[in-house]
Structures are given as structure tokens and as C-alpha cells.
Tab-separated table of C-alpha atoms in Angstrom:
chain	number	residue	atom	x	y	z
K	1	MET	CA	25.057	54.677	-2.780
K	2	ILE	CA	27.381	57.280	-2.254
K	3	SER	CA	31.126	56.574	-4.303
K	4	SER	CA	34.321	57.922	-5.527
K	5	ASN	CA	34.320	55.908	-8.059
K	6	ARG	CA	30.799	56.422	-9.896
K	7	THR	CA	30.559	58.244	-12.551
K	8	CYS	CA	27.355	58.562	-15.326
K	9	VAL	CA	30.520	59.873	-17.179
K	10	ASN	CA	31.149	55.480	-17.925
K	11	TYR	CA	27.993	54.401	-18.780
K	12	HIS	CA	28.052	55.494	-22.116
K	13	LYS	CA	29.125	52.233	-23.473
K	14	VAL	CA	25.806	51.287	-24.137
K	15	ILE	CA	24.653	52.832	-27.753
K	16	PRO	CA	21.173	53.013	-28.461
K	17	PRO	CA	20.310	52.118	-31.776
K	18	LYS	CA	19.943	54.061	-34.461
K	19	THR	CA	16.248	54.415	-35.152
K	20	HIS	CA	15.872	55.539	-31.748
K	21	ARG	CA	18.308	58.023	-31.708
K	22	LEU	CA	16.349	59.732	-35.277
K	23	SER	CA	13.298	58.401	-33.041
K	24	ALA	CA	13.863	61.188	-30.783
K	25	ARG	CA	15.120	63.613	-33.060
K	26	ILE	CA	11.357	63.501	-34.896
K	27	TYR	CA	9.950	65.148	-31.287
K	28	LEU	CA	13.038	67.899	-31.246
K	29	ASP	CA	11.685	68.145	-34.717
K	30	ARG	CA	7.619	69.006	-33.501
K	31	PRO	CA	6.773	72.744	-32.061
K	32	ARG	CA	7.842	73.562	-29.106
K	33	GLY	CA	4.505	73.653	-27.434
K	34	TYR	CA	3.992	70.072	-28.868
K	35	ARG	CA	3.558	67.191	-26.142
K	36	GLY	CA	1.049	64.962	-28.288
K	37	ASP	CA	-1.182	66.885	-25.809
K	38	PRO	CA	-3.606	69.981	-28.654
K	39	ASN	CA	-4.323	71.112	-25.464
K	40	TRP	CA	-0.880	71.818	-24.411
K	41	LYS	CA	-0.237	74.965	-23.255
K	42	GLU	CA	3.580	76.319	-22.715
K	43	GLU	CA	3.161	78.047	-19.164
K	44	TYR	CA	2.330	74.122	-17.926
K	45	SER	CA	6.850	74.836	-17.701
K	46	VAL	CA	7.908	76.977	-16.063
K	47	GLY	CA	11.092	77.648	-17.558
K	48	GLY	CA	11.193	80.404	-21.005
K	49	GLY	CA	14.483	80.608	-23.327
K	50	GLY	CA	14.799	79.316	-26.628
K	51	PRO	CA	13.592	76.118	-27.970
K	52	LEU	CA	14.607	73.356	-26.505
K	53	SER	CA	16.858	75.500	-23.672
K	54	LEU	CA	17.170	72.597	-21.131
K	55	ILE	CA	16.479	68.598	-21.597
K	56	LEU	CA	17.059	65.971	-18.739
K	57	VAL	CA	17.948	63.129	-19.329
K	58	LEU	CA	17.492	60.159	-17.661
K	59	GLY	CA	18.100	56.526	-16.398
K	60	GLY	CA	19.808	54.038	-14.437
K	61	ALA	CA	23.126	52.810	-14.878
K	62	ARG	CA	24.688	50.944	-18.167
K	63	SER	CA	21.073	52.393	-19.598
K	64	GLY	CA	22.511	54.167	-22.605
K	65	LYS	CA	21.464	57.607	-21.460
K	66	SER	CA	24.845	59.345	-21.743
K	67	SER	CA	25.121	57.453	-25.414
K	68	PHE	CA	21.725	59.071	-25.956
K	69	ALA	CA	22.166	62.702	-24.491
K	70	GLU	CA	25.311	62.180	-26.842
K	71	GLY	CA	23.316	61.328	-29.953
K	72	LEU	CA	21.145	64.674	-29.009
K	73	MET	CA	23.461	67.071	-29.398
K	74	ALA	CA	24.808	66.330	-32.710
K	75	LYS	CA	21.461	68.484	-33.553
K	76	TYR	CA	22.530	71.893	-32.575
K	77	SER	CA	24.792	74.470	-34.114
K	78	PRO	CA	28.361	74.693	-32.359
K	79	PRO	CA	30.420	75.068	-29.556
K	80	VAL	CA	29.859	72.209	-27.772
K	81	THR	CA	31.032	72.657	-24.697
K	82	TYR	CA	30.745	68.764	-22.752
K	83	ILE	CA	30.390	69.484	-18.340
K	84	ALA	CA	32.254	66.565	-16.510
K	85	THR	CA	31.285	66.622	-12.798
K	86	ALA	CA	32.749	63.249	-12.118
K	87	GLU	CA	36.704	62.926	-10.867
K	88	GLY	CA	39.837	61.108	-10.697
K	89	ARG	CA	40.195	60.784	-6.811
K	90	ASP	CA	42.104	57.027	-8.383
K	91	GLU	CA	43.734	55.416	-10.348
K	92	GLU	CA	41.561	53.274	-11.392
K	93	MET	CA	39.237	56.552	-12.293
K	94	ILE	CA	41.683	58.878	-13.894
K	95	GLN	CA	42.221	55.832	-16.831
K	96	ARG	CA	38.406	56.207	-17.671
K	97	ILE	CA	38.306	59.809	-17.194
K	98	GLN	CA	41.070	59.634	-20.117
K	99	ARG	CA	39.184	56.453	-21.602
K	100	HIS	CA	35.920	58.255	-22.409
K	101	ARG	CA	37.880	61.782	-22.789
K	102	ALA	CA	39.591	61.074	-25.956
K	103	THR	CA	35.749	59.610	-27.433
K	104	ARG	CA	34.874	62.831	-27.850
K	105	PRO	CA	35.280	64.840	-31.003
K	106	PRO	CA	38.120	67.012	-30.510
K	107	SER	CA	36.200	70.220	-30.954
K	108	TRP	CA	34.393	69.566	-28.527
K	109	GLU	CA	35.364	72.244	-25.411
K	110	THR	CA	35.691	69.879	-22.089
K	111	VAL	CA	34.948	71.651	-19.048
K	112	GLU	CA	35.460	69.883	-15.326
K	113	ALA	CA	32.811	71.080	-12.976
K	114	PRO	CA	32.614	68.086	-9.231
K	115	LEU	CA	31.944	71.554	-7.957
K	116	GLY	CA	30.324	75.696	-9.595
K	117	LEU	CA	28.281	74.468	-11.666
K	118	VAL	CA	25.915	76.856	-12.545
K	119	ASP	CA	29.225	79.236	-12.468
K	120	GLU	CA	30.116	77.749	-14.910
K	121	ILE	CA	27.408	77.482	-17.692
K	122	ARG	CA	26.392	80.885	-17.054
K	123	LYS	CA	29.933	81.604	-18.727
K	124	ARG	CA	28.534	79.702	-22.136
K	125	GLN	CA	24.441	80.821	-21.889
K	126	ASP	CA	23.883	82.207	-24.933
K	127	ARG	CA	24.410	79.715	-28.297
K	128	GLY	CA	25.254	76.471	-28.588
K	129	VAL	CA	24.560	73.540	-26.884
K	130	ILE	CA	25.837	72.441	-23.757
K	131	LEU	CA	26.303	68.540	-22.246
K	132	VAL	CA	26.187	68.155	-18.231
K	133	ASP	CA	27.134	64.260	-17.364
K	134	CYS	CA	26.345	64.480	-14.843
K	135	LEU	CA	23.929	66.320	-12.811
K	136	THR	CA	23.787	62.915	-10.250
K	137	VAL	CA	27.717	62.887	-8.930
K	138	TYR	CA	27.055	67.005	-8.797
K	139	LEU	CA	24.634	66.578	-5.984
K	140	SER	CA	27.218	63.660	-4.433
K	141	ASN	CA	30.090	66.167	-5.102
K	142	LEU	CA	27.575	68.945	-3.070
K	143	LEU	CA	26.144	66.858	-0.155
K	144	LEU	CA	29.966	65.069	0.924
K	145	GLN	CA	31.428	68.828	1.196
K	146	GLU	CA	32.852	69.376	5.103
K	147	GLU	CA	30.765	71.926	4.769
K	148	MET	CA	27.846	70.436	3.956
K	149	GLN	CA	27.937	67.564	6.491
K	150	ALA	CA	28.183	69.924	9.510
K	151	LEU	CA	24.145	70.796	8.827
K	152	ASP	CA	21.893	68.304	10.264
K	153	ALA	CA	20.250	66.241	7.126
K	154	ALA	CA	17.492	68.616	6.333
K	155	GLU	CA	19.136	71.989	6.021
K	156	ARG	CA	21.574	70.176	3.885
K	157	GLU	CA	18.223	69.547	1.298
K	158	GLU	CA	17.518	72.560	1.341
K	159	ARG	CA	20.735	74.557	0.598
K	160	ILE	CA	21.810	71.514	-2.116
K	161	LEU	CA	18.133	72.343	-3.914
K	162	LEU	CA	18.302	75.495	-3.969
K	163	GLU	CA	21.547	75.513	-6.074
K	164	VAL	CA	19.204	72.499	-8.162
K	165	THR	CA	16.247	74.878	-8.506
K	166	THR	CA	18.923	77.729	-9.339
K	167	LEU	CA	21.163	75.147	-11.407
K	168	GLY	CA	17.026	75.377	-13.874
K	169	GLU	CA	16.650	78.589	-13.542
K	170	VAL	CA	20.141	79.486	-15.568
K	171	ALA	CA	19.448	76.838	-17.742
K	172	SER	CA	15.716	77.088	-18.771
K	173	LYS	CA	16.391	80.375	-19.844
K	174	ALA	CA	19.151	80.444	-21.404
K	175	LYS	CA	20.029	80.943	-24.869
K	176	ALA	CA	22.444	77.612	-25.161
K	177	THR	CA	20.792	74.524	-24.910
K	178	VAL	CA	21.830	72.730	-21.826
K	179	ILE	CA	21.466	69.127	-21.835
K	180	VAL	CA	21.571	66.967	-19.015
K	181	VAL	CA	22.392	63.907	-17.361
K	182	ALA	CA	21.476	62.105	-14.251
K	183	ASN	CA	20.167	58.930	-12.643
K	184	GLU	CA	17.237	57.453	-11.570
K	185	VAL	CA	18.300	55.800	-8.214
K	186	GLY	CA	15.301	54.972	-6.058
K	187	TRP	CA	14.997	52.077	-8.527
K	188	GLY	CA	16.906	50.086	-6.334
K	189	LEU	CA	17.314	48.397	-3.761
K	190	VAL	CA	17.094	50.772	-0.668
K	191	PRO	CA	20.634	51.758	1.121
K	192	PRO	CA	21.371	49.951	4.413
K	193	TYR	CA	22.719	53.367	6.122
K	194	PRO	CA	21.559	56.457	6.972
K	195	LEU	CA	23.199	58.791	3.873
K	196	GLY	CA	23.367	56.277	1.331
K	197	ARG	CA	18.825	56.687	2.431
K	198	GLU	CA	19.000	60.742	2.223
K	199	TYR	CA	20.913	60.794	-0.774
K	200	ARG	CA	18.763	58.142	-3.267
K	201	ASP	CA	15.908	60.585	-2.021
K	202	LEU	CA	17.878	63.967	-2.629
K	203	CYS	CA	18.485	62.317	-6.135
K	204	GLY	CA	14.791	61.677	-6.893
K	205	PHE	CA	13.796	65.052	-5.573
K	206	ALA	CA	16.156	67.412	-7.516
K	207	ASN	CA	15.305	65.777	-10.705
K	208	GLN	CA	11.628	66.331	-10.021
K	209	ARG	CA	12.854	69.599	-9.742
K	210	LEU	CA	14.867	70.132	-12.541
K	211	ALA	CA	12.249	67.808	-14.901
K	212	ALA	CA	9.845	71.070	-14.220
K	213	TYR	CA	12.583	73.567	-15.554
K	214	ALA	CA	12.988	71.104	-18.939
K	215	GLN	CA	11.203	71.278	-22.382
K	216	GLU	CA	11.658	68.615	-22.732
K	217	VAL	CA	12.333	64.697	-20.434
K	218	TYR	CA	13.940	61.779	-21.417
K	219	LEU	CA	13.675	58.410	-19.614
K	220	VAL	CA	16.386	55.914	-21.050
K	221	VAL	CA	15.885	52.115	-20.365
K	222	ALA	CA	18.012	49.397	-22.337
K	223	GLY	CA	19.691	51.991	-25.242
K	224	ILE	CA	15.503	52.673	-25.315
K	225	PRO	CA	14.296	57.020	-24.932
K	226	LEU	CA	10.646	57.582	-23.409
K	227	SER	CA	9.606	60.716	-24.231
K	228	LEU	CA	7.883	61.661	-20.872
K	229	LYS	CA	6.143	64.545	-21.531
K	230	ASP	CA	4.733	63.467	-25.005
K	231	LEU	CA	3.914	60.423	-21.835
K	232	SER	CA	2.160	62.404	-19.479
K	233	LEU	CA	-1.270	62.114	-18.187
K	234	GLY	CA	-0.435	65.898	-16.360
K	235	ARG	CA	0.347	67.942	-19.990
């Protein structure tokens, strides 16, 4: 489950149909309090920043989630910042990152942040749009730090989820729109080794925590985005 060769930036090649991207933009055009429920109240969200300060985009491998997230960015005014969390640990990975970088418009600022994600968002929180791709790789980077491996599993979980909470607080209160891409890793096979199971559970807890701060949460399946807070029975 944890590999330096796994990265959300590799999943963007699956392009969702144009009609689906337009449908997502229709959701974004609705009033901020809208969730498909006339009784929906703003206090159901933890965050309190500008309109759609934090958007979470979830999906499996090659689901089209990164392409959908990049399409959402067109809705907002520049500057555009792309924060990549993957590291080029080998030649094959370096080439993947270079190919992906070549597809981005030259006007986008690219920031590589395998660690220190919250600080990078704070530096740019006053305007524009920020895309983080992706949270799942970032969690792997945190988990595999030498100092983390010296702790027990409960302590690692507490520290990492505290950072996710800080990320949610900062992003949801930013004037910039922050779009975070993350994997849904819990729908596959159970990892055969303890660290893999710990990582899978950590990703699930982190997604839940960040979703509580997000004004919009999308799940992308086979290139088709679903607005989860519109569909949620709890909203």
C-alpha cells in the first residue's frame, strides 16, 4: 500500500467527459449554503473561510480525480498554485513527474512539498486557487519519516491526524480556494502486513477529518464526479 512509486499525479490521464465537468461547475454556481436540502445550515461545516475555500476530491486509482480537480481550477481567478507531494526517488518516478509537469500551463506555479504542506498553503492563502495532489502520498511521506517510525502506531496516528486537522483549519479559512485530491484506498484488498493496514486506516481517518472541513466533497468514479454533500443523508 505504501510505495515511493505511487503518486496521485499519475492518475490525471483519465479525462472525465466534458458534460461531467460542466455538471460539477453547476454545483459550484449554486449558493454556498446549498446542499440539495433547503434546511441545510452553514454550521454543519467546520470551516468558515471564503466561498468554497476547501474542496476535497476523492477517488480510486485511475478514476479521473486529478483531471476533475484540475478542471475545477478553471472556475477561479489566478494565481494558480499546484502543490505536488510526490518525490522523484528513482529514474522512472522522475520521468513520470516531468511528463506530468509538462502538461501544466506555464502560468501555474508548481511547488514540491513532500513535507511542510500546511506552511506552503499559508504562504499563498490570500488569493487565487491552490491544488494539492495528493493528500494520500503526503500521508505516506509523514508516516515513513524516521522519527515517526520510532513511535508506536497510536502515537503516529495522533500526530498525523493532528496535522490533517491543521490542514483543514488553514485551508477552510483561506481566502484562496484550496482543492485537495486524495485516494479512497479502503475499497481494495486488506494489506497483508501491519504497516500497510495502519496506512490504509490512516488514509480513511484523514479523508473523514478533512471532509468535515470541506465546503464541497466529490467522489470520482470511472471519470464521473459525484457531489457527496449533495447526496449525503446527514446534510
